[in-house]
Every structure is written in structure tokens, then in C-alpha cells.
CSV table of C-alpha atoms and ligand atoms in Angstrom, one decimal:
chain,number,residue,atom,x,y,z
A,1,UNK,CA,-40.8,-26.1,-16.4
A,2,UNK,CA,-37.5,-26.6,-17.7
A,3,UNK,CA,-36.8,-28.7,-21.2
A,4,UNK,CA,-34.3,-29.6,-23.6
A,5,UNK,CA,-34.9,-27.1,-25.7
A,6,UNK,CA,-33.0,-24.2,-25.0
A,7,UNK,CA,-35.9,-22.0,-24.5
A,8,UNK,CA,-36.5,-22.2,-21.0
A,9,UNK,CA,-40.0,-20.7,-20.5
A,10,UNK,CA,-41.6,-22.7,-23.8
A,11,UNK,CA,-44.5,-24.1,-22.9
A,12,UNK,CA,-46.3,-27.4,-24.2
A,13,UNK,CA,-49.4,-26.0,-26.3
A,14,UNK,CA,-50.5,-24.6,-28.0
A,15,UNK,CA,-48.3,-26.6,-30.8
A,16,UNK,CA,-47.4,-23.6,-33.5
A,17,UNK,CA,-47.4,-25.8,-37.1
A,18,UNK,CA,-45.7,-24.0,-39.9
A,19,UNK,CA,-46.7,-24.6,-43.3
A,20,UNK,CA,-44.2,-24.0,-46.6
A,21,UNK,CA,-44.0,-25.6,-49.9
A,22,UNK,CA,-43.1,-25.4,-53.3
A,23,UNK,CA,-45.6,-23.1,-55.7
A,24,UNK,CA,-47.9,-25.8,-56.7
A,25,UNK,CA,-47.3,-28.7,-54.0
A,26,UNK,CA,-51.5,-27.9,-52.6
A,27,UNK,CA,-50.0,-26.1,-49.4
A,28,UNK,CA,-53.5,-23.7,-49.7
A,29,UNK,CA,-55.5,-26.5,-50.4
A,30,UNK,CA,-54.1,-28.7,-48.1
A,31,UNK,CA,-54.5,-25.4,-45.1
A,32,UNK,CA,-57.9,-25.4,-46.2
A,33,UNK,CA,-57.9,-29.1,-45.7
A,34,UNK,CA,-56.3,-29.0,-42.2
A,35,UNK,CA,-58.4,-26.1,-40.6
A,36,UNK,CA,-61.6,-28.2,-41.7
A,37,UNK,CA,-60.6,-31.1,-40.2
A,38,UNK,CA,-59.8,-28.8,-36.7
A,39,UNK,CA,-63.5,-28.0,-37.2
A,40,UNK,CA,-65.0,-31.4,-37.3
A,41,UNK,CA,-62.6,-33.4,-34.6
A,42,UNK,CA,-63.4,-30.0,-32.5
A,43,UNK,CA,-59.6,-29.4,-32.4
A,44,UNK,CA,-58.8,-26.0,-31.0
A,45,UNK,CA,-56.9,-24.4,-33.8
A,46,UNK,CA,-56.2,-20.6,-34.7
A,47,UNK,CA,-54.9,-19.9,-38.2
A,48,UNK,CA,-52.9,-17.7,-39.0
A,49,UNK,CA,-52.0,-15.9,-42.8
A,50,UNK,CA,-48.6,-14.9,-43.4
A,51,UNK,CA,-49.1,-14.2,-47.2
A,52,UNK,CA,-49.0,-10.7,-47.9
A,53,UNK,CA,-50.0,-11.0,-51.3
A,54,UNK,CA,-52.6,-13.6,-51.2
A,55,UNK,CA,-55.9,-12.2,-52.9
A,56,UNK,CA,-58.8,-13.9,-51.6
A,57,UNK,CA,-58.4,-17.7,-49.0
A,58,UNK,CA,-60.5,-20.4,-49.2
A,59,UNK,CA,-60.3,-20.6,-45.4
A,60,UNK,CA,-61.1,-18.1,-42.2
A,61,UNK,CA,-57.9,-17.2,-40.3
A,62,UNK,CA,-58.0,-15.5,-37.1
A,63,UNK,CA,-54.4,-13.0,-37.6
A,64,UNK,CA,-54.0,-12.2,-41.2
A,65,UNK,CA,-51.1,-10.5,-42.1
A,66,UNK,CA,-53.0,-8.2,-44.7
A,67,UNK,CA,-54.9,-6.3,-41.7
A,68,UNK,CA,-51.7,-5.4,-40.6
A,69,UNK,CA,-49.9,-4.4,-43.4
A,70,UNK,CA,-51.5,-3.4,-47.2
A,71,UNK,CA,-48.9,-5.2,-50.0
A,72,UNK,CA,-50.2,-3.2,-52.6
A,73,UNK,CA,-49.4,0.5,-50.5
A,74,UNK,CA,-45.8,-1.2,-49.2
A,75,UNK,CA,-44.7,-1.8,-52.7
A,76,UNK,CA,-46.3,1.7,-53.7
A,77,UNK,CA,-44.2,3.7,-51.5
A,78,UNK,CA,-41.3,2.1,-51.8
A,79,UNK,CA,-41.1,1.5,-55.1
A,80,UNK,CA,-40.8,-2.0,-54.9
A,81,UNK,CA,-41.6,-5.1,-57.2
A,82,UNK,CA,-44.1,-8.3,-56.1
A,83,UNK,CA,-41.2,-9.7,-54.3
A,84,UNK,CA,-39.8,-6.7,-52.9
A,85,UNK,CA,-43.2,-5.8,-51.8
A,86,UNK,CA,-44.0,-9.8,-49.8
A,87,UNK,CA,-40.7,-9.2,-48.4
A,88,UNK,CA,-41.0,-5.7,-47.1
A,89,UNK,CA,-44.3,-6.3,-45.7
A,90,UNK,CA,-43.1,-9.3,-44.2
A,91,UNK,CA,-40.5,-6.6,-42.1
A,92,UNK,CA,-42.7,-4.6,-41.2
A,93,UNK,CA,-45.2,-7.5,-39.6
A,94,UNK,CA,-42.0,-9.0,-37.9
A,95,UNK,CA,-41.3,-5.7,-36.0
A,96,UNK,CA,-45.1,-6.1,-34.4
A,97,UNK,CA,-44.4,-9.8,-34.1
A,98,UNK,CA,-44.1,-9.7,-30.1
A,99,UNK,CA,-48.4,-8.2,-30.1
A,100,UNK,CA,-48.7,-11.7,-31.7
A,101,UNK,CA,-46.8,-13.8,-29.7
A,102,UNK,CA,-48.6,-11.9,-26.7
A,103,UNK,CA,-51.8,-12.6,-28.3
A,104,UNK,CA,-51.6,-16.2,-28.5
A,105,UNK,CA,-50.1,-16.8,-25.4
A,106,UNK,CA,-53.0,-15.0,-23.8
A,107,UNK,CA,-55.5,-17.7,-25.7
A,108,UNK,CA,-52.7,-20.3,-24.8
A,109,UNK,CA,-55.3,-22.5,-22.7
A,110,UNK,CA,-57.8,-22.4,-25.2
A,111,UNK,CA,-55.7,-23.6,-28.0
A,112,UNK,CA,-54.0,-26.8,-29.3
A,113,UNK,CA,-52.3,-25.8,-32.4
A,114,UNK,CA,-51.6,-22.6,-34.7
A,115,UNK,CA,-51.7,-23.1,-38.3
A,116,UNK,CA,-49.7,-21.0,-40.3
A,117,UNK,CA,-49.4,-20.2,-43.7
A,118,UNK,CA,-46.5,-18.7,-45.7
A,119,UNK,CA,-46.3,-16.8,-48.5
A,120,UNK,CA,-46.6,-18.9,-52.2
A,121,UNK,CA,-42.9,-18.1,-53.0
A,122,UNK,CA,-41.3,-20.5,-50.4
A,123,UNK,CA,-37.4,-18.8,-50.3
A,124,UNK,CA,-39.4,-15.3,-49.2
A,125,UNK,CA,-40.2,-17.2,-46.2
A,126,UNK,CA,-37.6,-19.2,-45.8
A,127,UNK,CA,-34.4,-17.3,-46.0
A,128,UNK,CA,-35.1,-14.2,-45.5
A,129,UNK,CA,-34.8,-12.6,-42.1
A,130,UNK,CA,-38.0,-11.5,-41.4
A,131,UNK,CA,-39.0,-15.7,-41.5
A,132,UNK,CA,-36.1,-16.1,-39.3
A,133,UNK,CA,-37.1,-13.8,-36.7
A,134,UNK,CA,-40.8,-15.1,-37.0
A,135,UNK,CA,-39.8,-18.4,-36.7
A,136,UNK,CA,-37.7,-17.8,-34.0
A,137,UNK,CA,-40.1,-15.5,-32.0
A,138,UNK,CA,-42.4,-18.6,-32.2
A,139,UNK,CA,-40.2,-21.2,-31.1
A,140,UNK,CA,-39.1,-19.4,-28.2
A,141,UNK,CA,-42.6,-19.5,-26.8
A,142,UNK,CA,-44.6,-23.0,-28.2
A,143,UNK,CA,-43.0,-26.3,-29.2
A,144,UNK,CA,-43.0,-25.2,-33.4
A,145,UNK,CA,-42.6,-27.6,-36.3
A,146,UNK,CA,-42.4,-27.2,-39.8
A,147,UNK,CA,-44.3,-29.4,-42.3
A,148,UNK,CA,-42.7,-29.4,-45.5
A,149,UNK,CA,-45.4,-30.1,-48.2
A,150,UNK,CA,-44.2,-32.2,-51.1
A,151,UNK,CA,-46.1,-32.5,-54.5
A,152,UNK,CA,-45.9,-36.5,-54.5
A,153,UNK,CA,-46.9,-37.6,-58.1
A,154,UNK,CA,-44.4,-34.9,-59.3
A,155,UNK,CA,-42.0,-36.0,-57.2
A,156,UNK,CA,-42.1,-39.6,-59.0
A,157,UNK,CA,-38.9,-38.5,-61.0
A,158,UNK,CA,-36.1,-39.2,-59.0
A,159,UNK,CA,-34.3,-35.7,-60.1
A,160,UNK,CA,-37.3,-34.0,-58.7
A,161,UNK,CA,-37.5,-36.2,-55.1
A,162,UNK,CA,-33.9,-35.1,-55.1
A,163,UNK,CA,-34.3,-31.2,-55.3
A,164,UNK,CA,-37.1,-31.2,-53.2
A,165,UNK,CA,-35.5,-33.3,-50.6
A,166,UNK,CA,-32.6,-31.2,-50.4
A,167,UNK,CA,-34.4,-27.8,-50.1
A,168,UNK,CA,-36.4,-29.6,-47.0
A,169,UNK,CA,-32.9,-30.3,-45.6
A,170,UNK,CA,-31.3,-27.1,-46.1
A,171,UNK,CA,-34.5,-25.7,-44.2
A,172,UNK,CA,-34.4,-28.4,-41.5
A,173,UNK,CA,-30.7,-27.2,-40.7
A,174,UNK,CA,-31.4,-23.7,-40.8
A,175,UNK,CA,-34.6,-23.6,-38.8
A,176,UNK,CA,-33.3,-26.5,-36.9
A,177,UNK,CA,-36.9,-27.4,-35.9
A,178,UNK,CA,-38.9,-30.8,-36.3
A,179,UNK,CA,-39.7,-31.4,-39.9
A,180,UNK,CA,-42.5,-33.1,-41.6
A,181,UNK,CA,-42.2,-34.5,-45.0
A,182,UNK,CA,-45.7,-33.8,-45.5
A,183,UNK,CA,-46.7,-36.2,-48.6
A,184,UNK,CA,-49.3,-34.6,-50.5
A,185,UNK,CA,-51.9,-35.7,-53.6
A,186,UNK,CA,-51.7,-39.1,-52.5
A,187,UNK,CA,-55.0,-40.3,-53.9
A,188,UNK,CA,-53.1,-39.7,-57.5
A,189,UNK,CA,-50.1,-41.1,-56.5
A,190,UNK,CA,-49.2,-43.2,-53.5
A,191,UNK,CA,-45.8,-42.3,-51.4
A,192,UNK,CA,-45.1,-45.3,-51.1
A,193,UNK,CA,-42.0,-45.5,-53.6
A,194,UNK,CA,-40.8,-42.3,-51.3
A,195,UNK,CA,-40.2,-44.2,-48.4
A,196,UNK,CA,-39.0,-46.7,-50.1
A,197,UNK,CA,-35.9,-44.6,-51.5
A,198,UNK,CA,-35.7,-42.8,-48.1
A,199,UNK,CA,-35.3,-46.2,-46.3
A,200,UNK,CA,-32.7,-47.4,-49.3
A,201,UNK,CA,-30.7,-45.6,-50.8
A,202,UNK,CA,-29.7,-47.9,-53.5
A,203,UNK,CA,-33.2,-48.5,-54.3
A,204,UNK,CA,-33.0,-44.8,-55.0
A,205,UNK,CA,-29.9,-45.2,-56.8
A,206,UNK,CA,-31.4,-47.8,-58.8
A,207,UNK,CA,-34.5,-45.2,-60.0
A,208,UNK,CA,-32.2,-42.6,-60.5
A,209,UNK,CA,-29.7,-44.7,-62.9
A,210,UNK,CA,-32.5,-45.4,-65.9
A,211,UNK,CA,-31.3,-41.4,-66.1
A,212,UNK,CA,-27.7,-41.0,-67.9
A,213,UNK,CA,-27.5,-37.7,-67.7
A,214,UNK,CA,-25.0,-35.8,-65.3
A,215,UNK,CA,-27.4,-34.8,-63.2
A,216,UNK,CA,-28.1,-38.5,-62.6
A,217,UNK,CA,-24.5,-38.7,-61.4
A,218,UNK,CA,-25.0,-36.3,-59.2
A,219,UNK,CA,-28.2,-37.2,-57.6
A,220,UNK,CA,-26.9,-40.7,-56.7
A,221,UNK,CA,-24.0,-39.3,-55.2
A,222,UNK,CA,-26.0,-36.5,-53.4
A,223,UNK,CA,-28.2,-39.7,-52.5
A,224,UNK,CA,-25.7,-40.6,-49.9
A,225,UNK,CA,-25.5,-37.6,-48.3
A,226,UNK,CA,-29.4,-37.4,-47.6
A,227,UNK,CA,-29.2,-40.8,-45.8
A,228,UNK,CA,-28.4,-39.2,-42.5
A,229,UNK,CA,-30.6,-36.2,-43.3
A,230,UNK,CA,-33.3,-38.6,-43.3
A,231,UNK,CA,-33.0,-40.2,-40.1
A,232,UNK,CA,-34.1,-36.9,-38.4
A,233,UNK,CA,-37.5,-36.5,-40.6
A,234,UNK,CA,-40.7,-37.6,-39.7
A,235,UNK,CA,-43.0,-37.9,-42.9
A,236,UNK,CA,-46.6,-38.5,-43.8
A,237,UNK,CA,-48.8,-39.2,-46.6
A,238,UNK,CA,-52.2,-36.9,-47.4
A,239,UNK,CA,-54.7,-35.9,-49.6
A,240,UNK,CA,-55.8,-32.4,-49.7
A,241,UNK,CA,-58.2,-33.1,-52.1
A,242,UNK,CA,-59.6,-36.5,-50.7
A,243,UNK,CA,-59.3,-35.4,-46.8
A,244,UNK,CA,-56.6,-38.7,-46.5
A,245,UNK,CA,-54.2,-38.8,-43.8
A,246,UNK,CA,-55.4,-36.2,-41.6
A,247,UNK,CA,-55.8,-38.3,-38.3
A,248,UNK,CA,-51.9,-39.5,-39.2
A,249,UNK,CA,-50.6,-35.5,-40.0
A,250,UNK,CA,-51.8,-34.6,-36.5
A,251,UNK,CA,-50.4,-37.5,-35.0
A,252,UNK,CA,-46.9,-36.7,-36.7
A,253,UNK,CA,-47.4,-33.1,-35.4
A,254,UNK,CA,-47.4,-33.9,-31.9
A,255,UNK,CA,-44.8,-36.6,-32.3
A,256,UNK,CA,-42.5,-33.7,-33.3
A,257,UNK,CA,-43.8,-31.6,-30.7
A,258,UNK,CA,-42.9,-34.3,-27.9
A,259,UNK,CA,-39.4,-34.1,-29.6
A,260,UNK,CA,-39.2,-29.8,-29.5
A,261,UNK,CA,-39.7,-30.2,-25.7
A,262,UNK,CA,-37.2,-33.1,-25.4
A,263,UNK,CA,-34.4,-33.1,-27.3
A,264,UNK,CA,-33.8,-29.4,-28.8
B,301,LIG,P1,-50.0,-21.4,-52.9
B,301,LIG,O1,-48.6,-21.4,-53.4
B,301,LIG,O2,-50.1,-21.2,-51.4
B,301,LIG,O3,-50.9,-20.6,-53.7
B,301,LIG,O4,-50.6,-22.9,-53.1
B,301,LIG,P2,-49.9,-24.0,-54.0
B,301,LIG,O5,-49.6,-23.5,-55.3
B,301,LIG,O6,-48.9,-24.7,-53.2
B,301,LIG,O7,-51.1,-25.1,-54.2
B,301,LIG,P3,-52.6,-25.0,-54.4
B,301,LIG,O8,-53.3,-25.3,-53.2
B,301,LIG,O9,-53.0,-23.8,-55.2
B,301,LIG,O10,-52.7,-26.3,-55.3
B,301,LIG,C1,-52.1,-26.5,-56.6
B,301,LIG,C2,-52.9,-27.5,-57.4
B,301,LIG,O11,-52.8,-28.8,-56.9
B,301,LIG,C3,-54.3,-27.1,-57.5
B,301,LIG,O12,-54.8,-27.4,-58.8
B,301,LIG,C4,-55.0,-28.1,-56.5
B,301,LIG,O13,-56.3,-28.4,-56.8
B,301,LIG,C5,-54.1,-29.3,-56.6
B,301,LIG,N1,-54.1,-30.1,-55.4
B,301,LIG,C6,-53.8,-29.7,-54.1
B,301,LIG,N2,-53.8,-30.7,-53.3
B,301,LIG,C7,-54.2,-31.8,-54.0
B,301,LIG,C8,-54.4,-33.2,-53.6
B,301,LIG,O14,-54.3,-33.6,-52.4
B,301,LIG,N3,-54.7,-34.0,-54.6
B,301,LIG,C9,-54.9,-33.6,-55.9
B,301,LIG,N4,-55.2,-34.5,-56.8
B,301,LIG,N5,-54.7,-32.3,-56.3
B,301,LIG,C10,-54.3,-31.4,-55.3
């Protein structure tokens, strides 16, 4: 069947859900979080590890990147540094990508969402063309979303909330895929006072003043640009830690999926 999307022969599930966040925002705990929830509402998930470099997960994944390709070889015969090494290993998965894609759509019927998980260093995935390709390979095939983890009680400073919101916008326009503000550690802080400043802008503007400083300047007028940005978001609050918000996260998820087959 036909949809909005551009891709023509996309079809509705499974839904592919791709996981990025700053170092330190809980996006492992918060995988470890989703795929036990999968386990207990019997949702039929496959996970999927596109870290490289990740030692040991707390979670099982069905396609790990690491039986694929060995980090530790890759940036021994090249010569290559830790980042060099996540990023050429990450090439040389995206040239197999297709035996994944094929893989998944074979399990297709048994599925209702892929999980994936990107490497710790969020830019390696997320400009860098082996990410593009990956991302495109799966969004030619499944409705795919991206759900942007935020560290919420760090992102109580309004200079924070700002660079954080404005790396999940540049991704949004260069994946151009549904994007979910994915809220995490709210059992320390509640993100409430997020939407708050996403809904007003002066409310925002308000926070950020208490700030003199020129980068206070800046934000508020950088404020007004996001307010558009965030019209096309979709955001949730959760807990990693606490297991709060789960129900709501999927719920988001297939929101965003409705909106893949309709309007991209
Ligand atoms: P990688 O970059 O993939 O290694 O993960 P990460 O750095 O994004 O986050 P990680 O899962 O390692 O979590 C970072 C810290 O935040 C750890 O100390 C976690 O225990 C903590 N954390 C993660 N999620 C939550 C949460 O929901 N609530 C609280 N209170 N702490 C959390």
C-alpha cells in the first residue's frame, strides 16, 4: 500500500525506534528499561546494538554490531583512535546493512518494534554517514522514529534546555523523522517546567533572564526560533530508574509511527 511517506513499499510494523542521547542522559539504562518492559507487556521487540565499543550490556540484543565487526581489530589495522575506530566499524556494518534489513523484514510478522541503540558519543551516530545510510536503509522499509533522550534534572538550567533542545532540532531536520523528546530521570526531577517553556516561550525567557551573561542573550533570542521547532515534537516524561512512563513512551512511539505513514 501506498503512503505519504515517500517510500512506497514501507510497511506498518514492525515500528524501528532509534535511541540517541547525550553521554550521560541514561540512554543504556533507559534501553535496559525499555526491553524489560517489552518482556512483561509480551510486546514483540528485537534489540538491536549499534555500539561498537560498548564493553559488556546490561540487556540481551538479538543483532549486535560487535559479532559483526571487532572495534578493537578495526582500530588495530588501521591505525585508528576510539573515535576513528566506532566510526570505521560503523562503515563497515553499514555496507552489510541490507542482510539486516532483510533479516527483520523476514521476522516482520512476528515483530512490533526494533529497539536500537547508538553508540555513547551521540555526533558518531548522528552525523556521520554511516548513521545516515543506517537510518535511511531503515526508514525506507518500517515507519522509524527517533527518541531523543534528555537528562531532565540537568536540563533545569535554562542554558542547558537550550543546547540540548537545539542538537534534537538540528537532528530532527537532518533525519527528518518523528522525534521524541524523551524526558528522562523524572522521579528526581519532574518535566514539568519543560513543557512549560516549550509551550511559552516567555516563560522560558523569563528562567533564562535571572542569567546576565551573553549567553543569556542569546538563548532568549534562540528561544524564538525553537518555537516552531517545537510544534513538530512529540515528548514524554520517564524514569529509567523507577520504570515511570513506559506505558506513555510506547504510546508516543506509535503516535509518531501513525505520523511516518501519513504525512512524510
Ligand atoms: P551510554 O552513553 O550509552 O553509556 O549511557 P549514558 O551515559 O547515556 O547513560 P547511563 O545509562 O550510563 O546512565 C548515566 C547515569 O544516569 C547512571 O548513573 C544512571 O544510573 C543514571 N540514570 C539513568 N537513568 C536514570 C533515571 O531514570 N533516574 C535516575 N535517578 N538516574 C538515572
Amino acid at each position: 500500500s501506498s503512503s505519504g511517506n515517500g517510500f512506497p513499499n514501507v510497511r506498518r510494523k514492525p515500528v524501528i525506534i532509534i535511541v540517541v542521547g547525550m553521554a550521560g542522559s541514561g540512554k543504556t539504562t533507559l534501553m535496559h528499561r525499555l526491553v524489560a518492559h517489552t518482556h512483561i507487556k509480551n510486546i514483540r521487540g528485537y534489540v538491536m546494538n549499534l555500539d561498537p565499543a560498548v564493553m559488556t550490556l546490561p540487556y540481551a540484543s538479538n543483532i549486535d554490531i560487535r559479532d559483526t565487526v571487532k572495534y578493537k581489530e578495526v582500530m588495530k589495522q588501521f591505525n585508528l583512535g576510539p573515535n576513528g575506530g566506532i566510526l570505521t566499524s560503523m562503515n563497515l556494518f553499514a555496507t552489510k546493512f541490507n542482510e539486516v534489513i532483510s533479516m527483520i523484514e523476514r521476522r516482520a510478522d512476528q515483530l512490533d518494534y526494533v529497539l536500537v541503540d547508538t553508540p555513547g558519543q551521540i555526533e558518531i551516530f548522528t552525523w556521520s554517514a554511516s548513521g545516515a545510510i543506517i537510518t535511511e536503509a531503515f526508514a525506507s522499509t518500517f515507519p522509524t522514529v527517533v527518541a531523543y533522550v534528555v537528562d531532565t534534572p540537568r536540563s533545569e538550567d535554562p542554558t542547558t534546555f537550550m543546547s540540548n533542545m537545539l542538537y534534537a532540532c538540528s537532528i530532527l531536520y537532518k533525519t527528518r523523522l518523528p522525534l521524541i523528546l524523551t524526558f528522562n530521570k523524572v522521579d528526581v526531577a519532574a518535566h514539568q517546567f519543560a513543557l512549560e517553556w516549550m509551550e511559552d516561550f516567555e516563560a522560558f525567557q523569563t528562567a533564562a533572564s535571572s542569567d546576565q551573561s551573553y549567553t543569556s542573550t542569546l538563548t532568549q533570542s534562540l528561544s524564538l526560533v525553537l518555537d516552531e521547532f517545537y510544534n513538530n515534537l512529540k515528548s514524554v516524561g520517564v524514569s529509567a530508574v523507577s520504570g515511570a512512563g513506559m506505558e506513555a513512551f510506547f504510546k508516543v512511539v506509535e503516535a509518531s509511527a501513525d505520523e511516518y505513514m501519513n504525512t512524510y
